[in-house]
PDB file of C-alpha atoms and ligand atoms in Angstrom:
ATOM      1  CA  UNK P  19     130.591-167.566  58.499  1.00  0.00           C
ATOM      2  CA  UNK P  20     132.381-170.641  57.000  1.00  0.00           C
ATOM      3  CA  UNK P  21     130.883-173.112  55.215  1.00  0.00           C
ATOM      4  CA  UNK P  22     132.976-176.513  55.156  1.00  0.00           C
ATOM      5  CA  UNK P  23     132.728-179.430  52.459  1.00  0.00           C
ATOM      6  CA  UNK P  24     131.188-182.801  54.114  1.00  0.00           C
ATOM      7  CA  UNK P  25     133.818-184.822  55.668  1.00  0.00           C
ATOM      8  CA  UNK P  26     134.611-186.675  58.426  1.00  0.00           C
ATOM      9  CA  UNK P  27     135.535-184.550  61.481  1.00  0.00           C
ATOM     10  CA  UNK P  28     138.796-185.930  61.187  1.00  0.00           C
ATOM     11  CA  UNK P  29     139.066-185.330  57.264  1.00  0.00           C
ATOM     12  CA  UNK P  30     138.056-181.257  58.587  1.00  0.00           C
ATOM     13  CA  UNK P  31     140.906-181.025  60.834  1.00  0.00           C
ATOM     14  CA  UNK P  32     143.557-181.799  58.152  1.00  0.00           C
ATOM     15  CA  UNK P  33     142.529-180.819  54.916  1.00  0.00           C
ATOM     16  CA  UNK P  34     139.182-180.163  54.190  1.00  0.00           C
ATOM     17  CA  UNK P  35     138.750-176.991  52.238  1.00  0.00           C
ATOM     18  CA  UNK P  36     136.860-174.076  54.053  1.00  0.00           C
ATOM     19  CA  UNK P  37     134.622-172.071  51.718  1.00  0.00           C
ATOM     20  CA  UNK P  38     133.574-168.858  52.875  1.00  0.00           C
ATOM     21  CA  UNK P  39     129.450-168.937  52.298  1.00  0.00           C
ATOM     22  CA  UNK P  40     127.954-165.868  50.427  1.00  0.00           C
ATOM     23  CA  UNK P  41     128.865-163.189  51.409  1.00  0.00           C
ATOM     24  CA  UNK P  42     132.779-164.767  50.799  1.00  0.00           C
ATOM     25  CA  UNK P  43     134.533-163.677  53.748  1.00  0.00           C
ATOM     26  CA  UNK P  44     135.028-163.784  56.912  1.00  0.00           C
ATOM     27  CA  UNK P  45     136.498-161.155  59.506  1.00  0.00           C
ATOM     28  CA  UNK P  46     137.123-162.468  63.420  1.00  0.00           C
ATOM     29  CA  UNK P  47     138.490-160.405  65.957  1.00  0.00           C
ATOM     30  CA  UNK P  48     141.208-162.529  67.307  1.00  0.00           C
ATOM     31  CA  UNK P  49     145.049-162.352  67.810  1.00  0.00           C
ATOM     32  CA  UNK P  50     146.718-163.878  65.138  1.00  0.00           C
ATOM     33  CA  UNK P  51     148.343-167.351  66.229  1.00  0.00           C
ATOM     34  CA  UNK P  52     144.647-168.165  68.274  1.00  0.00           C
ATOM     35  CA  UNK P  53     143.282-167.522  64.698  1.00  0.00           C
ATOM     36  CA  UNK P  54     145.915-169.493  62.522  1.00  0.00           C
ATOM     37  CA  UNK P  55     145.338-172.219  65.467  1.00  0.00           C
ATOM     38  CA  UNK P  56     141.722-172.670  64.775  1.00  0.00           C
ATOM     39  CA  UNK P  57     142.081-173.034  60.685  1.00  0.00           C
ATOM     40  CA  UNK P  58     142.495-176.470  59.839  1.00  0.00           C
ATOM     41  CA  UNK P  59     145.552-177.789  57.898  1.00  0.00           C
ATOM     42  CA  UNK P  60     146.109-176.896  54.532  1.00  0.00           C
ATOM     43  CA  UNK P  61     142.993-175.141  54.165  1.00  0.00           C
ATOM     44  CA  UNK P  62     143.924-172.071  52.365  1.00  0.00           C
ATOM     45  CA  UNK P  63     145.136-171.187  49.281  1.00  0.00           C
ATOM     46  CA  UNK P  64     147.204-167.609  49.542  1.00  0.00           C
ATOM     47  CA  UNK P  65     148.443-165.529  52.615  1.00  0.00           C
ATOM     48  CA  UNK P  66     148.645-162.113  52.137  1.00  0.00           C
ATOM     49  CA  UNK P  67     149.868-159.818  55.552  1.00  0.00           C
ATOM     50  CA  UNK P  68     151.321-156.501  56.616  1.00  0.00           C
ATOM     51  CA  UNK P  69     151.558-157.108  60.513  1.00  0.00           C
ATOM     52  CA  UNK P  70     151.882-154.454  62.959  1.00  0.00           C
ATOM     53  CA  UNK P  71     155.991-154.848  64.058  1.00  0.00           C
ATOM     54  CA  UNK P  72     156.780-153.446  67.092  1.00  0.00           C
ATOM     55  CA  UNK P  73     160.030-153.266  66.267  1.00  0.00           C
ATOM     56  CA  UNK P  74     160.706-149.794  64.219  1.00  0.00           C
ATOM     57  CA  UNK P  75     158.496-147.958  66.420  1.00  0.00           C
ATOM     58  CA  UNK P  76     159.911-149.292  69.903  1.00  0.00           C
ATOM     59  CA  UNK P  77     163.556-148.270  67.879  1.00  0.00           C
ATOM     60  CA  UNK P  78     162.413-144.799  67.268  1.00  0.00           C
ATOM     61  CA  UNK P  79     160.422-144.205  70.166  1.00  0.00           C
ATOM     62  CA  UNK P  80     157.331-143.329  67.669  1.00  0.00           C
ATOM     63  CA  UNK P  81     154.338-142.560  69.281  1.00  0.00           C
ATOM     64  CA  UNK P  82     154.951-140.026  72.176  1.00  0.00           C
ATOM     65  CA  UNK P  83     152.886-137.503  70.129  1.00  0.00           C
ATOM     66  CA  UNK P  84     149.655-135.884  70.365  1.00  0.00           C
ATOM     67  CA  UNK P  85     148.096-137.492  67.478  1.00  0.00           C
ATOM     68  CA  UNK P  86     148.823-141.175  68.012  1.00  0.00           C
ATOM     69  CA  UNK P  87     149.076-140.617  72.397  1.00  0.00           C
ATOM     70  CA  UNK P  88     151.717-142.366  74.166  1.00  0.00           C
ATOM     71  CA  UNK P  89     153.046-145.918  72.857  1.00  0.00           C
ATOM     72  CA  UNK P  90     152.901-148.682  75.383  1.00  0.00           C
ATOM     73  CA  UNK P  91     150.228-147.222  77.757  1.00  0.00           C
ATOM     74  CA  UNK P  92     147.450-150.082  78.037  1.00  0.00           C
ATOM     75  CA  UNK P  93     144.503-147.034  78.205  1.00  0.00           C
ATOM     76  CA  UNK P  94     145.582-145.836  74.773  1.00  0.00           C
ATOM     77  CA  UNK P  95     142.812-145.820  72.770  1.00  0.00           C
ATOM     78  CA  UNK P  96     144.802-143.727  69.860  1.00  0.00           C
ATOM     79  CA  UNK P  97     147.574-146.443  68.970  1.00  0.00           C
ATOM     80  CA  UNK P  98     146.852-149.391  67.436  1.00  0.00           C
ATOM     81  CA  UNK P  99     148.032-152.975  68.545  1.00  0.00           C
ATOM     82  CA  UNK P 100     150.966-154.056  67.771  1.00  0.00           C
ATOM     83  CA  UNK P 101     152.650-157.499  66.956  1.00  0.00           C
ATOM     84  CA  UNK P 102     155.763-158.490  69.235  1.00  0.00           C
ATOM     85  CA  UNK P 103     158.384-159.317  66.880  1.00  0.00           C
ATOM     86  CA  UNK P 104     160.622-161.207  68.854  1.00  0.00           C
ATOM     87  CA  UNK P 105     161.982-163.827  67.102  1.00  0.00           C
ATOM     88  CA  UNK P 106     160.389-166.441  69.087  1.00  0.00           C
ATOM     89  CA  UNK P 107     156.937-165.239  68.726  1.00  0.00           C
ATOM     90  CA  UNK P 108     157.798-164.684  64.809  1.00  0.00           C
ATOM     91  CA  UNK P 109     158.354-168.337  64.306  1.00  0.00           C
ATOM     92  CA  UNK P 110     155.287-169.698  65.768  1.00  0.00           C
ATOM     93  CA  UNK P 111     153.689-167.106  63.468  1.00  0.00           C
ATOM     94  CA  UNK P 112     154.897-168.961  60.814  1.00  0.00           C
ATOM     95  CA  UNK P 113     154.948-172.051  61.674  1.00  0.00           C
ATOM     96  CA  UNK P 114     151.072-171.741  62.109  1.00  0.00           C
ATOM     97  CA  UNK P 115     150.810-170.366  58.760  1.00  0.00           C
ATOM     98  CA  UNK P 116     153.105-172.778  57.415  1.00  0.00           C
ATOM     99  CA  UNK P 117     150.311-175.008  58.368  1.00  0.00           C
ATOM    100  CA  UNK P 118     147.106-173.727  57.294  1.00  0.00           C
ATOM    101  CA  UNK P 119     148.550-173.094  53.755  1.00  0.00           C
ATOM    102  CA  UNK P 120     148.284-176.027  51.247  1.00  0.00           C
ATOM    103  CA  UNK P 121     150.813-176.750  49.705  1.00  0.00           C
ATOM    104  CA  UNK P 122     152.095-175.382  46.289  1.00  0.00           C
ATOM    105  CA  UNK P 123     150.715-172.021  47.088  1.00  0.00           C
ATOM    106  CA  UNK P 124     152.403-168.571  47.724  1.00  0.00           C
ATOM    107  CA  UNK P 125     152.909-166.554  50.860  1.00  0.00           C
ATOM    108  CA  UNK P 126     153.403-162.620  50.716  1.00  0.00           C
ATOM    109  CA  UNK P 127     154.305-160.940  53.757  1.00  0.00           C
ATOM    110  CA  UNK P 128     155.433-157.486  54.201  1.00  0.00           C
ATOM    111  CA  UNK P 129     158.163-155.755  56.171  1.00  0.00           C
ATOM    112  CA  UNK P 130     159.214-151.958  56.760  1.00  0.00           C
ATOM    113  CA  UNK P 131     163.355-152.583  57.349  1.00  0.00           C
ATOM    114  CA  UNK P 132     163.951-152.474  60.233  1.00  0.00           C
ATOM    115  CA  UNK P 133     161.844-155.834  60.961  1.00  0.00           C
ATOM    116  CA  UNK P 134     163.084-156.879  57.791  1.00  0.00           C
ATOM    117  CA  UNK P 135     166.673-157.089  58.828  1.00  0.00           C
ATOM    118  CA  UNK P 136     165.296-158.455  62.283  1.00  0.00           C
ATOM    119  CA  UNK P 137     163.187-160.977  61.468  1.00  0.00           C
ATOM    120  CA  UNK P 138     162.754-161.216  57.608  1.00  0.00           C
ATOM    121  CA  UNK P 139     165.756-164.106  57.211  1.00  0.00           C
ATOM    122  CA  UNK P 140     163.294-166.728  59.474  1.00  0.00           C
ATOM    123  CA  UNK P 141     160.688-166.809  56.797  1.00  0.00           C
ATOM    124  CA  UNK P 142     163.493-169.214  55.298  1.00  0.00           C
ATOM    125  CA  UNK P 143     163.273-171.640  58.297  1.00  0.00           C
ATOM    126  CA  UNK P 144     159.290-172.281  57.136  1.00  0.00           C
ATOM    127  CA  UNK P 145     159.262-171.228  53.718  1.00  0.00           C
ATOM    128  CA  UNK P 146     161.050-171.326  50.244  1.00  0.00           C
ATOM    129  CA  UNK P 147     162.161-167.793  49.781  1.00  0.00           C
ATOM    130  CA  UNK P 148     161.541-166.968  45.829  1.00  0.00           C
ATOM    131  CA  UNK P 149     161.936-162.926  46.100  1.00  0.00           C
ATOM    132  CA  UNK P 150     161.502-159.530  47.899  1.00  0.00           C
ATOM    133  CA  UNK P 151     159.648-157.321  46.246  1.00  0.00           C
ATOM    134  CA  UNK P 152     159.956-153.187  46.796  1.00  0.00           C
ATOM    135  CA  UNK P 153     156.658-151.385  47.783  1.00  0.00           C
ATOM    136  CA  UNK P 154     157.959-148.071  46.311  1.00  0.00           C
ATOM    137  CA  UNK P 155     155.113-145.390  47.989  1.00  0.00           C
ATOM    138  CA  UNK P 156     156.199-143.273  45.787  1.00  0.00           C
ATOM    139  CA  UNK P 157     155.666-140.052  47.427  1.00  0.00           C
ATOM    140  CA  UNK P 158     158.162-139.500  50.881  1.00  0.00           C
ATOM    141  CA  UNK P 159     157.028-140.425  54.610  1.00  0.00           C
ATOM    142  CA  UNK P 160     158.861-139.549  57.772  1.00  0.00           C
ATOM    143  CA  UNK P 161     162.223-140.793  58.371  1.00  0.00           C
ATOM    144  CA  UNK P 162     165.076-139.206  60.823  1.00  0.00           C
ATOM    145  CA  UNK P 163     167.710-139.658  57.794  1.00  0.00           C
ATOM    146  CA  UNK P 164     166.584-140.671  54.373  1.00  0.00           C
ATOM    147  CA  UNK P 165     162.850-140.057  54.095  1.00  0.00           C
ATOM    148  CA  UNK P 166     161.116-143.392  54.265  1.00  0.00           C
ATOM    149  CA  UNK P 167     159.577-144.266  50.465  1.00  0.00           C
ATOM    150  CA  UNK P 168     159.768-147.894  50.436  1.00  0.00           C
ATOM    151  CA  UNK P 169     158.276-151.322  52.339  1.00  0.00           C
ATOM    152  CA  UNK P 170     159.901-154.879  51.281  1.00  0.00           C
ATOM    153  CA  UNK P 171     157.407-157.763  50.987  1.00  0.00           C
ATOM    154  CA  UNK P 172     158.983-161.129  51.140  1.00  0.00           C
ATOM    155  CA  UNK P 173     157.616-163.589  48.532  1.00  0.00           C
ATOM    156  CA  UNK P 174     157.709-167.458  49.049  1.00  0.00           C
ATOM    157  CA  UNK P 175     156.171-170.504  48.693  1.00  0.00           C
ATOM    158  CA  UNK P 176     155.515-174.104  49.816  1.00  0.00           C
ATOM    159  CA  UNK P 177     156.109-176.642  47.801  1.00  0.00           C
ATOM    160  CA  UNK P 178     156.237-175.087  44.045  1.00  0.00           C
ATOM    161  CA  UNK P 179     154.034-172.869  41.648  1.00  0.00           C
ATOM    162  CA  UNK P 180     154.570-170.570  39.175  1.00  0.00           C
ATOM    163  CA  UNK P 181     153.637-167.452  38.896  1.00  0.00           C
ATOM    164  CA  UNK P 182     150.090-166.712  37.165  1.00  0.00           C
ATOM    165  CA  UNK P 183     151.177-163.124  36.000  1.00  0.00           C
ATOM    166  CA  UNK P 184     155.173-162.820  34.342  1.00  0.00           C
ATOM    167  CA  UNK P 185     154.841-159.128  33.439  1.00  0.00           C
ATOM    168  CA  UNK P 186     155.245-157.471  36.898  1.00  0.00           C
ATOM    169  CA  UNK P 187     158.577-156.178  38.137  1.00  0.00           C
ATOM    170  CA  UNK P 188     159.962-156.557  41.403  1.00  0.00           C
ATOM    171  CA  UNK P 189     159.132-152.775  42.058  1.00  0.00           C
ATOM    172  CA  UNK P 190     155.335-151.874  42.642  1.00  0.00           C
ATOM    173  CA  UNK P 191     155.338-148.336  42.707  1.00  0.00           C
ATOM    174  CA  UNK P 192     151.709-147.752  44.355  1.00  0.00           C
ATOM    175  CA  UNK P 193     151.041-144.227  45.831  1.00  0.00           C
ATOM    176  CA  UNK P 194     150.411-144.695  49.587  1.00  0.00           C
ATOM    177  CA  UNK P 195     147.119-143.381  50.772  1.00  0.00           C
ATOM    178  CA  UNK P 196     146.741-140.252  52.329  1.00  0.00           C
ATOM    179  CA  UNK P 197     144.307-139.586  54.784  1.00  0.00           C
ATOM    180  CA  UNK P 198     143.220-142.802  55.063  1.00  0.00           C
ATOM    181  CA  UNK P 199     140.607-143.802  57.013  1.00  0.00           C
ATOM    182  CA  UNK P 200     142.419-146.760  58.803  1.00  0.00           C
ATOM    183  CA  UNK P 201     146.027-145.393  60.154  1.00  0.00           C
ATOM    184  CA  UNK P 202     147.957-148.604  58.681  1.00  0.00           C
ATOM    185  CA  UNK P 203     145.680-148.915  55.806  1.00  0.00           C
ATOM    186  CA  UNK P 204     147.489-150.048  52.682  1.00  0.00           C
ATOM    187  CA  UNK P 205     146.101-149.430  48.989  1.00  0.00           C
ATOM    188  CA  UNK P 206     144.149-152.379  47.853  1.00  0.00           C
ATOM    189  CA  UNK P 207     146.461-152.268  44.319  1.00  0.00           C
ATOM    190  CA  UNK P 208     149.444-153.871  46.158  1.00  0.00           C
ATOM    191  CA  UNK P 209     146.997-156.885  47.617  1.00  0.00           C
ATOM    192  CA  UNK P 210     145.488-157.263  44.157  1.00  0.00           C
ATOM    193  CA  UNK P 211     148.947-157.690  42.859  1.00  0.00           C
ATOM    194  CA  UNK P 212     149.714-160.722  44.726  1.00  0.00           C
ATOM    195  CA  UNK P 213     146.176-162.155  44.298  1.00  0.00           C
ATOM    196  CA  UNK P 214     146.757-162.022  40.323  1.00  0.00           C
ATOM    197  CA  UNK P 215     149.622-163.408  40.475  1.00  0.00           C
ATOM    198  CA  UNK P 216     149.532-166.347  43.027  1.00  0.00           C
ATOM    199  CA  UNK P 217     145.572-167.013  43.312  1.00  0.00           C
ATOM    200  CA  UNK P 218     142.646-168.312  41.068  1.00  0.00           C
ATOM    201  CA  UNK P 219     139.170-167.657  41.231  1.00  0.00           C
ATOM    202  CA  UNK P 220     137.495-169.904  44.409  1.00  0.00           C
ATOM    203  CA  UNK P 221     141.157-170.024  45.626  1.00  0.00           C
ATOM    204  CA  UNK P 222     140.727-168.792  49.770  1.00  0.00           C
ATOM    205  CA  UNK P 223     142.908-165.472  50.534  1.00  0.00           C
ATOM    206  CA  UNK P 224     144.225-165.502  54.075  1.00  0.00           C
ATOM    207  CA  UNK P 225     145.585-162.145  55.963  1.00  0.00           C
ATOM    208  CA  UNK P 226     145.756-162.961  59.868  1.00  0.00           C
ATOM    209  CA  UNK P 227     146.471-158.995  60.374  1.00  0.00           C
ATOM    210  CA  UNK P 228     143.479-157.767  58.357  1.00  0.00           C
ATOM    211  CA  UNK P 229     143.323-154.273  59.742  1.00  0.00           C
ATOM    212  CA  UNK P 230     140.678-152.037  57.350  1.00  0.00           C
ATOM    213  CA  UNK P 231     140.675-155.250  54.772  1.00  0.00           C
ATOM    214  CA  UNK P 232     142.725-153.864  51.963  1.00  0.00           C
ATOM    215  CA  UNK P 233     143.457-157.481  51.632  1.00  0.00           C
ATOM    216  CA  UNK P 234     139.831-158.680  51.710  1.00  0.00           C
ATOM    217  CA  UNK P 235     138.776-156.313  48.605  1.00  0.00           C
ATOM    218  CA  UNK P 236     141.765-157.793  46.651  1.00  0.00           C
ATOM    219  CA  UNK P 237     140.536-160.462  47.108  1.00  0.00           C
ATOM    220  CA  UNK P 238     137.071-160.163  45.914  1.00  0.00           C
ATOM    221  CA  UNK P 239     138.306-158.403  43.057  1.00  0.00           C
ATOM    222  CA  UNK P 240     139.994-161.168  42.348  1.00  0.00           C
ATOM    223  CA  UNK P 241     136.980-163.724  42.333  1.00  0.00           C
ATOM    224  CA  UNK P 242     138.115-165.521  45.895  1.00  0.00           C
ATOM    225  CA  UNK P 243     137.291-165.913  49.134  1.00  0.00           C
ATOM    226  CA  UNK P 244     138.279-164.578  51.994  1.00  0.00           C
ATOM    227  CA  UNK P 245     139.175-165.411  55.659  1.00  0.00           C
ATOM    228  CA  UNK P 246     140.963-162.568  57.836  1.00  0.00           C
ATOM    229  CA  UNK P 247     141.469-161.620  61.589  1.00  0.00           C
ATOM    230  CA  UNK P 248     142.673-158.515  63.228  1.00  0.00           C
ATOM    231  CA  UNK P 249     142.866-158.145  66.887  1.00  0.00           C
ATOM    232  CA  UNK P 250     141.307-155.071  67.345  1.00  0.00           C
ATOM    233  CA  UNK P 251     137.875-155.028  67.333  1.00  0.00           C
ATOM    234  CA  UNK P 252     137.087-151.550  65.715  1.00  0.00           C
ATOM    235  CA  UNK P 253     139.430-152.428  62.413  1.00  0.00           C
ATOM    236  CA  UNK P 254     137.002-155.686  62.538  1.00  0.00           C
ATOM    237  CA  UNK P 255     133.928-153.648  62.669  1.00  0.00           C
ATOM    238  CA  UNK P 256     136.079-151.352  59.170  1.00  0.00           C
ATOM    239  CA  UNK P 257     136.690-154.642  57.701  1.00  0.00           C
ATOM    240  CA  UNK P 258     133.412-156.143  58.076  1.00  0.00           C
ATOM    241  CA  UNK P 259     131.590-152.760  56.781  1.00  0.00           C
ATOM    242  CA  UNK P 260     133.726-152.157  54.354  1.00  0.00           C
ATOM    243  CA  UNK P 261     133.833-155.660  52.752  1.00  0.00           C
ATOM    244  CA  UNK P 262     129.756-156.200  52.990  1.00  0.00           C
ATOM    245  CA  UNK P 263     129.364-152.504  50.920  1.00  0.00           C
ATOM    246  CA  UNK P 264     131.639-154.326  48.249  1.00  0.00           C
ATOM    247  CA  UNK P 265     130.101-157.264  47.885  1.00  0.00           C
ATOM    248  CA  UNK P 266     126.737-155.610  47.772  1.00  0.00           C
ATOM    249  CA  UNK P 267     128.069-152.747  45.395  1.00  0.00           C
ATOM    250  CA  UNK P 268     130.840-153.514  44.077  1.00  0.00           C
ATOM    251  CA  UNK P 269     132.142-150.071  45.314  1.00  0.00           C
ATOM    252  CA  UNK P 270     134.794-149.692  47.861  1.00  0.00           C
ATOM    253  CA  UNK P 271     134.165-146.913  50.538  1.00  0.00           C
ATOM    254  CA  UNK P 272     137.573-146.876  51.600  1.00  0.00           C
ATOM    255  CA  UNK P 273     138.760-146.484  48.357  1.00  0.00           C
ATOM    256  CA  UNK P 274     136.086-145.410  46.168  1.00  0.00           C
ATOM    257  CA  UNK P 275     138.550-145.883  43.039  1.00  0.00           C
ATOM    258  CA  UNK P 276     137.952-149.550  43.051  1.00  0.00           C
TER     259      UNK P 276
HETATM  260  C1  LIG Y 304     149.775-152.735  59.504  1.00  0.00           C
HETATM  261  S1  LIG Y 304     148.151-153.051  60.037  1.00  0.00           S
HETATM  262  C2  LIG Y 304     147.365-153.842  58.683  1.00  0.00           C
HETATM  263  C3  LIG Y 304     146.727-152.845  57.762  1.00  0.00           C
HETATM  264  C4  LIG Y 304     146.002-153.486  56.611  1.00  0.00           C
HETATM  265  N1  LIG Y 304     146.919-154.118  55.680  1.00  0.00           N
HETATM  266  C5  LIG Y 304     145.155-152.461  55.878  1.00  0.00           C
HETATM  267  O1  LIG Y 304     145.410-152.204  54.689  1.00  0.00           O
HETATM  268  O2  LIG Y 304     144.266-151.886  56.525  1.00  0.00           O
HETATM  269  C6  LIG Y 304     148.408-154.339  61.148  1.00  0.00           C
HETATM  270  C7  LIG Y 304     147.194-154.763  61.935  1.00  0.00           C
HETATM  271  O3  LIG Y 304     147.568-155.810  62.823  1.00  0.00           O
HETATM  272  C8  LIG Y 304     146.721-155.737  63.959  1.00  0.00           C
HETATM  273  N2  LIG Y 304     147.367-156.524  65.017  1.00  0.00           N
HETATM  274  C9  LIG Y 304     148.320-156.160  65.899  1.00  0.00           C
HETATM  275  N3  LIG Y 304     148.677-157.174  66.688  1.00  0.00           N
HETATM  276  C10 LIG Y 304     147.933-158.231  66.273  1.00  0.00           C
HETATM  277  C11 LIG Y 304     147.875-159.585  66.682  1.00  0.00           C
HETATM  278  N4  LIG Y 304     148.628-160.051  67.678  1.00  0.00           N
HETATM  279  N5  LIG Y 304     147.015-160.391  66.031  1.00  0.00           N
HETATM  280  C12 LIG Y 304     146.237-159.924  65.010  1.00  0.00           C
HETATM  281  N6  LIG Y 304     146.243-158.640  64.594  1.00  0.00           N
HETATM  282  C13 LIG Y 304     147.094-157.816  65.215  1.00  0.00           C
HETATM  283  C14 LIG Y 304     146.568-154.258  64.220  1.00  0.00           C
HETATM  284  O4  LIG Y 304     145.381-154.009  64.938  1.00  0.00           O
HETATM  285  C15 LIG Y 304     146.549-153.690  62.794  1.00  0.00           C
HETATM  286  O5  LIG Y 304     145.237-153.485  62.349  1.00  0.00           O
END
């Protein structure tokens, strides 16, 4: 549920600023450019995504196996959706989210290397590049030749701003999850990494691929709102769940740490 400032309708289609109501977020089931397509212009303050690439897992034929069934079948109700990184599709991504962010505010979005190297350089054609950062996991994944430990997460902006936190490295190491209860879901640390250090309380946190709403909690944490969107209705249905037990108890029952 948003609630938006009085305006003109006009004044709401550029850039009015959208305010989630109690309970501060706001979870839709949609694909992501419908959902960056409906948000009016500059109306948020940070974006924070992992999308789901297609690319590494078309590239190493992942998901054949019993415990994720077979990748590409439409009836498969054990692999999650996935984002078609084709360049072309990549740059209306963010050109839409070139759009809905106001300007002097950060933009995170993270990569595992192979879309990096496919797809990371365009983030140049909408953004000003400032870094990548290393997600070192710390403990080692899969991999068919060096065991995969690492995700990159480019950092940019538009327009300029500084950094509210000058103490963290350009290496997070963060412990992926195990056993998590969402397959893709990241630890809420990393998200509350970029929140301190490109967001202010009241600012609006964006992630149009919110999957279990790692994101979301990060952003609560962090004293701002939140609007999100995953396509898939059952990581909704996490999201939503997961984000209403926080703001009722401050506990997080995907990651009870927090
Ligand atoms: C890597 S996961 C995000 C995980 C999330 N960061 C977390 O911690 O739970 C990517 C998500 O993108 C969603 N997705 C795939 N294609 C999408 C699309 N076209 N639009 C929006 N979401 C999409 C998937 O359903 C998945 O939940």
């Amino acid at each position: 549920m948003i609630a938006r400032t009085a305006g003109t309708e006009s004044e709401a289609a550029s850039a009015a600023p959208i305010i989630p109501a109690p309970p501060r977020f706001d979870i839709r089931t949609q694909d992501c450019i419908d959902f960056l397509r409906g948000l009016p212009a500059e109306s948020v303050d940070l974006i924070v995504t992992d999308p789901a690439y297609s690319g590494m897992n078309r590239h190493l034929r992942l998901g054949h196996g019993r415990i994720v069934g077979h990748y590409g079948k439409p009836d498969n109700e054990r692999w999650f959706h996935e984002f078609s990184d084709d360049p072309e599709s990549y740059a209306v991504f963010l050109r839409e989210c070139h759009r809905v962010l106001r300007r002097d505010r950060h933009v995170y979005i993270m990569f595992d290397s192979f879309s990096m190297l496919s797809l990371g350089a365009l983030v140049r054609d909408f953004f000003d590049v400032k870094g990548v950062v290393v997600w070192d996991k710390v403990h080692l994944g899969m991999g068919h030749y060096f065991r995969r430990r690492h995700e990159q997460i480019v950092f940019a902006s538009k327009g300029r701003r500084k950094l509210s936190r000058r103490d963290l490295p350009d290496v997070w190491s963060v412990p992926r999850l195990h056993r998590a209860t969402y397959p893709t879901q990241k630890p809420v640390k990393l998200f509350e990494y970029m929140v301190q250090a490109s967001a202010e309380p009241g600012f609006l946190v964006c992630d149009p691929f919110c999957g279990s709403g790692s994101s979301g909690v990060a952003a609560l944490l962090g004293g701002c709102g939140f609007i999100g969107a995953d396509i898939d209705s059952r990581a909704v249905r996490i999201a939503e769940d997961r984000l209403g037990r926080f703001t009722a108890t401050g506990e997080d029952p995907l990651e009870p740490a927090h």
